[in-house]
XYZ file of C-alpha atoms in Angstrom:
475
model
C -4.234 -1.498 30.982
C -6.620 1.503 30.979
C -7.872 2.171 27.455
C -10.705 4.253 25.986
C -14.113 2.633 26.380
C -16.436 3.942 23.669
C -18.916 1.147 24.378
C -19.663 2.692 27.797
C -18.791 6.330 27.173
C -21.879 7.018 25.060
C -24.924 8.299 26.917
C -27.275 5.871 28.617
C -30.951 6.093 27.672
C -33.773 7.233 29.964
C -36.249 4.641 28.763
C -36.143 0.895 29.237
C -33.959 -0.862 31.809
C -32.494 0.962 34.835
C -29.267 2.862 34.169
C -27.100 0.521 36.248
C -28.493 -2.424 34.278
C -27.750 -0.747 30.951
C -24.171 -0.222 32.100
C -23.978 -3.838 33.273
C -25.217 -5.098 29.891
C -22.750 -2.979 27.953
C -19.715 -4.090 29.919
C -20.726 -7.749 29.906
C -21.310 -7.624 26.105
C -17.894 -6.019 25.604
C -16.242 -8.787 27.642
C -18.110 -11.484 25.716
C -17.085 -9.932 22.383
C -13.455 -9.641 23.449
C -13.422 -5.837 23.249
C -12.513 -5.942 26.934
C -10.045 -8.698 27.698
C -8.861 -10.323 30.953
C -6.832 -7.826 32.988
C -8.106 -4.724 31.164
C -8.756 -1.808 33.488
C -12.060 0.067 33.558
C -12.510 3.771 34.312
C -13.000 4.684 37.934
C -16.581 4.967 39.131
C -16.139 8.704 39.703
C -14.676 9.349 36.211
C -17.245 7.206 34.404
C -20.151 8.746 36.318
C -18.978 12.213 35.329
C -18.577 11.173 31.687
C -22.019 9.545 31.514
C -23.766 12.220 33.535
C -25.136 9.771 36.091
C -24.791 9.337 39.839
C -21.614 7.685 41.071
C -23.756 5.124 42.901
C -25.246 4.010 39.565
C -21.801 3.074 38.259
C -20.787 1.430 41.537
C -23.950 -0.678 41.502
C -23.267 -1.865 37.939
C -19.642 -2.657 38.794
C -20.585 -4.543 41.981
C -23.118 -6.685 40.131
C -20.469 -7.654 37.544
C -17.960 -8.349 40.313
C -20.413 -10.603 42.146
C -20.761 -12.670 38.956
C -17.001 -12.952 38.519
C -16.615 -10.638 35.496
C -14.784 -7.837 37.336
C -12.288 -7.668 40.179
C -11.987 -4.611 42.435
C -8.368 -3.887 43.418
C -8.789 -0.849 45.627
C -6.606 2.062 44.558
C -5.345 -0.047 41.622
C -8.815 0.240 40.114
C -11.379 -2.193 38.737
C -10.250 -4.692 36.080
C -11.740 -7.486 34.041
C -11.134 -10.727 35.913
C -7.714 -12.003 34.709
C -8.893 -15.575 35.266
C -11.692 -15.319 32.713
C -11.409 -17.831 29.881
C -12.891 -16.299 26.740
C -14.105 -18.736 24.120
C -12.765 -16.799 21.156
C -10.653 -13.749 20.464
C -11.746 -11.314 17.751
C -8.091 -10.538 17.049
C -7.075 -14.128 16.462
C -5.702 -14.718 12.951
C -7.929 -16.695 10.616
C -7.159 -20.380 10.452
C -7.948 -20.566 6.741
C -6.737 -18.446 3.874
C -9.480 -16.809 1.815
C -10.370 -18.642 -1.385
C -9.097 -17.237 -4.653
C -12.444 -15.752 -5.633
C -12.425 -13.542 -2.517
C -9.140 -11.863 -3.478
C -9.140 -11.425 -7.260
C -7.674 -7.932 -6.963
C -4.991 -8.873 -4.420
C -6.510 -6.784 -1.656
C -6.077 -9.606 0.829
C -2.803 -9.607 2.784
C -1.633 -11.920 5.563
C -1.835 -10.366 9.010
C 1.914 -10.770 9.512
C 4.727 -10.170 7.052
C 5.609 -13.474 5.378
C 8.693 -14.396 3.336
C 8.523 -13.294 -0.338
C 5.450 -11.087 0.246
C 4.918 -8.655 -2.635
C 4.938 -4.885 -2.336
C 6.965 -4.623 0.879
C 10.402 -2.959 1.047
C 13.218 -4.179 3.297
C 11.799 -2.881 6.548
C 14.695 -4.337 8.528
C 16.946 -1.843 6.726
C 14.831 1.263 7.275
C 16.836 3.962 9.147
C 14.609 4.035 12.224
C 17.075 6.006 14.351
C 17.215 8.863 11.851
C 13.425 8.794 11.529
C 13.020 8.878 15.325
C 15.429 11.809 15.610
C 13.522 13.789 12.975
C 10.239 12.977 14.706
C 11.515 14.083 18.124
C 12.822 17.341 16.667
C 9.469 18.020 15.000
C 7.529 17.379 18.215
C 9.804 19.634 20.261
C 9.305 22.473 17.788
C 5.554 22.135 17.276
C 3.497 25.318 17.258
C -0.275 25.730 17.609
C -0.564 26.204 13.833
C 0.879 22.712 13.318
C -2.210 21.259 14.998
C -4.504 22.557 12.266
C -5.581 20.593 9.202
C -2.745 20.190 6.679
C -2.856 22.244 3.472
C -5.322 20.623 1.038
C -2.712 19.901 -1.652
C 0.157 18.964 0.647
C 2.721 20.650 2.864
C 4.641 23.253 0.802
C 7.990 22.000 2.122
C 7.185 18.440 1.013
C 5.913 19.497 -2.421
C 9.117 21.480 -2.957
C 11.318 18.601 -1.759
C 9.560 16.118 -4.070
C 9.878 18.429 -7.079
C 13.604 18.932 -6.444
C 14.181 15.190 -6.062
C 12.284 14.307 -9.259
C 14.182 16.882 -11.308
C 17.515 15.292 -10.357
C 16.642 11.607 -9.973
C 13.892 11.055 -12.555
C 14.554 13.839 -15.074
C 11.103 15.417 -14.650
C 10.929 19.170 -15.218
C 8.329 20.185 -12.644
C 7.714 22.866 -10.044
C 6.404 22.483 -6.505
C 2.901 23.714 -7.399
C 2.551 20.785 -9.842
C 3.031 18.252 -7.025
C -0.065 17.059 -5.145
C 0.437 14.989 -1.999
C -1.858 11.947 -1.758
C -2.346 8.950 0.493
C -1.068 6.518 -2.151
C -1.613 5.133 -5.636
C -5.379 4.662 -5.377
C -5.840 8.198 -4.129
C -3.706 9.503 -7.009
C -5.646 7.606 -9.680
C -8.990 8.667 -8.186
C -7.810 12.278 -8.215
C -6.974 11.946 -11.922
C -10.338 10.317 -12.684
C -12.405 12.967 -10.918
C -10.431 15.838 -12.438
C -9.795 14.821 -16.053
C -11.917 11.813 -17.002
C -15.610 11.406 -17.631
C -17.723 8.313 -17.001
C -18.189 6.236 -20.124
C -15.712 5.251 -22.794
C -12.536 3.226 -22.378
C -9.151 3.223 -20.682
C -6.069 1.173 -21.545
C -4.638 -1.055 -18.807
C -1.694 -3.429 -18.961
C -2.344 -7.169 -19.253
C -1.044 -8.560 -16.991
C -1.162 -5.493 -14.801
C -1.920 -4.177 -11.332
C -5.557 -5.217 -10.691
C -6.643 -2.142 -8.649
C -6.117 0.036 -11.740
C -8.832 -1.939 -13.555
C -11.035 -1.837 -10.475
C -10.812 1.943 -10.004
C -11.517 2.708 -13.671
C -14.498 0.390 -13.706
C -15.925 1.905 -10.514
C -15.618 5.358 -12.091
C -17.590 4.180 -15.123
C -14.694 3.646 -17.566
C -14.376 0.231 -19.203
C -10.774 -1.024 -18.897
C -9.345 -2.376 -22.152
C -6.578 -4.939 -21.519
C -3.491 -4.322 -23.678
C -0.904 -7.083 -23.896
C 2.537 -6.583 -22.355
C 5.524 -8.177 -24.079
C 9.297 -7.796 -23.792
C 9.046 -4.128 -24.831
C 6.237 -3.201 -22.470
C 2.659 -2.290 -23.349
C 1.817 -3.028 -27.000
C 0.687 0.441 -28.060
C -0.353 -0.671 -31.550
C -2.686 -3.235 -30.026
C -4.188 -0.574 -27.777
C -4.829 1.709 -30.750
C -6.516 -1.092 -32.664
C -8.731 -2.103 -29.748
C -9.700 1.324 -28.387
C -8.175 4.252 -30.298
C -10.575 6.655 -28.566
C -9.633 5.661 -25.015
C -9.539 8.499 -22.502
C -6.530 7.274 -20.553
C -3.701 4.733 -20.505
C -2.421 3.494 -17.138
C 1.144 2.207 -17.465
C 4.190 1.163 -15.413
C 6.970 1.907 -17.917
C 10.059 1.704 -15.676
C 9.471 -1.818 -14.320
C 6.183 -3.150 -15.577
C 3.966 -4.491 -12.834
C 4.224 -7.462 -12.574
C 6.564 -8.653 -15.388
C 9.331 -6.118 -14.555
C 10.112 -5.398 -18.221
C 10.912 -1.815 -19.242
C 8.953 -0.039 -21.946
C 11.172 0.521 -24.987
C 11.843 4.025 -26.294
C 9.851 3.473 -29.549
C 6.862 2.303 -27.495
C 7.174 5.320 -25.189
C 7.228 7.691 -28.130
C 4.287 5.926 -29.763
C 2.278 6.175 -26.541
C 3.035 9.895 -26.179
C 2.113 10.523 -29.829
C -1.192 8.677 -29.431
C -2.102 10.699 -26.328
C -1.287 14.001 -28.056
C -3.285 13.136 -31.200
C -6.357 11.854 -29.365
C -6.394 14.340 -26.480
C -5.942 11.419 -24.095
C -4.093 11.123 -20.788
C -1.302 8.851 -19.597
C -0.989 7.906 -15.924
C 2.592 6.804 -15.236
C 2.816 4.644 -12.116
C 6.493 4.798 -11.119
C 6.169 2.665 -8.007
C 9.779 1.372 -7.917
C 11.571 3.196 -10.731
C 14.600 3.837 -8.512
C 15.568 0.177 -8.408
C 17.427 -0.952 -11.503
C 20.402 -3.329 -11.279
C 21.631 -3.801 -14.844
C 22.332 -0.102 -15.465
C 21.358 3.361 -14.259
C 17.621 3.938 -13.560
C 15.730 4.819 -16.737
C 14.289 8.342 -17.098
C 10.609 8.636 -16.361
C 8.120 8.660 -19.222
C 7.033 12.090 -17.972
C 10.518 13.432 -18.749
C 9.802 12.853 -22.483
C 6.374 14.532 -22.419
C 6.301 17.740 -24.455
C 2.518 18.063 -24.791
C 1.395 17.936 -21.155
C -0.356 14.563 -21.378
C 1.455 12.555 -18.647
C 0.452 12.469 -14.999
C 3.252 11.006 -12.896
C 2.334 9.034 -9.744
C 4.920 8.065 -7.150
C 4.770 6.498 -3.704
C 6.828 6.378 -0.526
C 5.233 3.096 0.541
C 7.623 1.064 -1.649
C 10.787 2.988 -0.802
C 10.244 3.804 2.893
C 7.577 1.609 4.509
C 3.955 0.672 3.645
C 2.403 2.095 6.804
C 3.390 5.631 5.845
C 0.445 5.798 3.391
C 1.988 8.673 1.449
C 2.198 9.224 -2.295
C 2.277 12.077 -4.754
C 0.977 13.071 -8.153
C 2.756 15.406 -10.590
C 0.364 17.033 -13.060
C 1.012 19.105 -16.210
C 1.259 22.828 -15.533
C -1.874 23.562 -17.556
C -3.934 21.270 -15.305
C -2.826 22.586 -11.909
C -5.868 24.811 -11.400
C -8.280 21.957 -12.195
C -6.525 19.627 -9.737
C -6.552 22.336 -7.076
C -10.329 22.668 -7.417
C -10.870 18.906 -7.214
C -8.403 18.564 -4.373
C -10.169 21.155 -2.231
C -13.543 19.561 -2.899
C -12.745 15.860 -2.597
C -9.192 15.031 -1.558
C -8.144 17.623 1.029
C -6.145 16.831 4.179
C -5.533 13.168 3.400
C -2.184 12.722 5.170
C -1.180 14.036 8.635
C 1.005 17.147 8.755
C 3.627 15.449 10.904
C 4.130 12.625 8.408
C 4.524 15.098 5.559
C 6.953 17.232 7.564
C 9.136 14.239 8.451
C 9.363 13.107 4.829
C 10.157 16.670 3.727
C 13.054 16.845 6.195
C 14.134 13.309 5.286
C 14.466 14.367 1.642
C 15.869 17.864 2.195
C 18.666 16.641 4.488
C 19.819 14.001 2.003
C 18.672 10.949 3.957
C 16.255 9.890 1.228
C 18.863 9.832 -1.555
C 21.302 7.923 0.666
C 18.562 5.477 1.639
C 17.756 4.796 -2.027
C 21.450 4.149 -2.769
C 21.753 1.753 0.176
C 18.599 -0.089 -0.800
C 19.772 -0.394 -4.410
C 22.949 -2.131 -3.237
C 21.113 -4.264 -0.682
C 18.425 -5.337 -3.154
C 21.032 -6.256 -5.766
C 22.695 -8.532 -3.192
C 19.438 -10.079 -1.971
C 18.189 -10.506 -5.526
C 21.300 -12.441 -6.569
C 21.328 -14.537 -3.396
C 17.609 -15.333 -3.667
C 17.893 -16.403 -7.315
C 20.884 -18.652 -6.571
C 19.209 -20.275 -3.559
C 15.901 -20.768 -5.387
C 17.628 -22.493 -8.271
C 19.515 -24.768 -5.873
C 16.188 -25.809 -4.371
C 14.644 -26.281 -7.810
C 17.587 -28.517 -8.849
C 17.431 -27.423 -12.465
C 13.743 -28.127 -12.964
C 12.983 -24.433 -13.511
C 14.931 -21.210 -13.769
C 13.994 -17.822 -12.383
C 13.295 -15.252 -15.081
C 15.878 -12.453 -14.728
C 14.685 -8.853 -14.756
C 16.740 -5.658 -15.004
C 15.036 -4.024 -12.033
C 12.147 -4.020 -9.618
C 11.494 -5.590 -6.237
C 10.307 -9.069 -7.162
C 11.075 -12.122 -9.287
C 9.000 -14.054 -11.827
C 9.210 -17.850 -11.871
C 7.690 -19.322 -15.042
C 5.930 -22.668 -14.580
C 5.504 -25.555 -17.045
C 2.532 -25.349 -19.371
C 0.671 -28.150 -17.570
C 0.903 -26.449 -14.182
C -1.613 -23.885 -12.872
C -0.251 -21.234 -10.553
C -3.182 -20.562 -8.204
C -3.336 -23.978 -6.462
C 0.449 -23.954 -6.165
C 0.439 -20.452 -4.637
C -2.246 -21.502 -2.144
C -0.227 -24.588 -1.247
C 2.904 -22.502 -0.654
C 0.930 -20.001 1.424
C -0.099 -22.867 3.696
C 3.637 -23.516 4.154
C 4.204 -19.884 5.161
C 5.407 -18.390 1.845
C 3.375 -15.452 0.467
C 4.017 -15.846 -3.264
C 1.369 -14.690 -5.733
C 0.043 -16.362 -8.890
C 0.528 -14.361 -12.079
C -2.940 -15.390 -13.270
C -4.562 -13.087 -10.695
C -2.858 -10.134 -12.371
C -4.305 -10.968 -15.797
C -7.496 -9.490 -17.155
C -8.216 -12.728 -19.027
C -7.870 -16.413 -18.184
C -5.313 -17.088 -20.908
C -1.560 -16.784 -20.603
C 1.392 -18.511 -19.019
C 1.408 -19.590 -15.382
C 4.026 -18.073 -13.112
C 4.745 -17.242 -9.503
C 5.586 -13.725 -8.298
C 7.851 -13.418 -5.265
C 9.536 -10.447 -3.650
C 13.185 -10.732 -2.607
C 13.404 -7.501 -0.611
C 12.757 -9.152 2.768
C 14.520 -12.428 1.989
C 17.574 -12.133 4.251
C 18.005 -15.925 4.480
C 19.242 -18.103 1.618
C 17.811 -21.112 3.454
C 14.294 -19.699 3.075
C 14.724 -19.310 -0.673
C 16.225 -22.777 -1.065
C 13.362 -24.329 0.913
C 10.834 -22.475 -1.253
C 12.527 -23.847 -4.365
C 12.438 -27.359 -2.955
C 8.726 -27.072 -2.148
C 7.981 -25.876 -5.676
C 10.007 -28.750 -7.133
C 8.168 -31.292 -4.995
C 4.791 -29.823 -5.917
C 5.596 -30.024 -9.622
C-alpha cells in the first residue's frame, strides 16, 4: 500500500542532525506511532528526494540504515516497504477497551466506533438505495466541467435549493422559495447560522426539557442562557416558558416528533408559541429532523406552515433520512431575513458542503428517488417498529411495556421509579447494545428514568428479545 506520507514530505531542516538522520528519525517515529504499519509502502528514493529537495543518495542512506535495523525491507522494483514481520506494541486505530464515563459524554457527542444495535440517530442504512446513488454519482463525474471544481456557491447549489423548496411545499406544507433555502452541513451549522444572524449574546432562549443537548450547548456557547421548558403529552409547555422567561430571544423546538419523547406539539400549543414570538419579537427554530416518519396517520404539517408573521426558521437534515455521513442539512428562513442570512453566510458559513454531494442530492430529489425512498422507509420503519416492540415485550415478560409513540425513529422504555437509567445503559452498552439513558437529555436531575432505543436498524427480532431479557434481568 502506497499512501501519502506527510510526516516525511515536509522540508528537512538545515540545522541540527544530518539530513539522512532526520529522515531516519521521522520514518522510525512514524512506524513506532503506527502511522506507518507493517507492509506499508514508502515513496521511491527518486520521488522522495525530488519532493524534499535533497540528493537521492541522502534518501537511500536513510532507507538503508532503517533496513539494516529491520524496520524496512527493499523489494527491488516492488519498492521499499515497512517490514511485514514487525510486531507493533499498540495500534492507534484500535477501538477503546472501555466506554467513556457518563461525565465525559453529557451532551451525547460520544458514539461507538461501529454501528451497534438500537443506536440512536441512524437511519436504516441497509435499505439505502446505493445502486441509484452510485449511478447518479457516475453520471455526475462523467459530465464534470472545470467550473464544477470551483468552490460551491456560498448559500448552496441553486439546483439543490430549488429542489428542497419544491419538496417542502408539497410534503411539509411550507410556502417558501428557493432563495429562502440555505444549505448547511447539518443541525449545528443551521443553529449557529441563526445565532450569528439574528440573536445577540445575553438574555435567554427556551429549550425543551428533556431535549436535544447540543441545542443547549450551542446557545450557551453563543452567550445565551438556555431556559429549560417542560415537555408533556402536548409538547413544550408554552405557558411555563412565558412565566420563566417571557423576554427570551428564541425558542428551539421539535414539534413534529419531540426529541426525545416523540410526542407531537398540539395545535393550541403551536398557536400559542407563534403568538408569543410575534408579540415579543422573538424567533422560533423548528428542528424537523424526522417529521416524515409518522405511523398513526399522515405526517403533521410543519410549524413553519402556520407562521404568518415570519418568526419561524425551519431546519431540516438529510442525515436522518439518507445516511449520517452525508453531513448535509438546510435552513429555511423568512423572506424578510434572506438578505441578513446571505451576509452572514458569505462571511462565516460559505462553502460548507462539497458541490458533488449537493448535486447528487438535487438529482435524487428532482428525479423522484427521494420521495420514493421516504415512502419505502415509512413502510419499513412501521414494520420494524412493530416487530421490535413485540420482541422487546417478549423479552421483558410483562415486567415493563414500551411506550408507544405516533412517529419518530426510536422507542422510549419507561423504568420503575427505583431504577436509574445511566448505570443500566452502561451495562447494556457493555453487552453490545447502544441504548441511551433519558436522564442525559434532561437539563435537570429530576424526572422519570427511561431508555431510548432506535428501531431503524433492528432487522432481527432475536436482538430485541435478548435486549428485553437483559433489561429484565438487570431490574
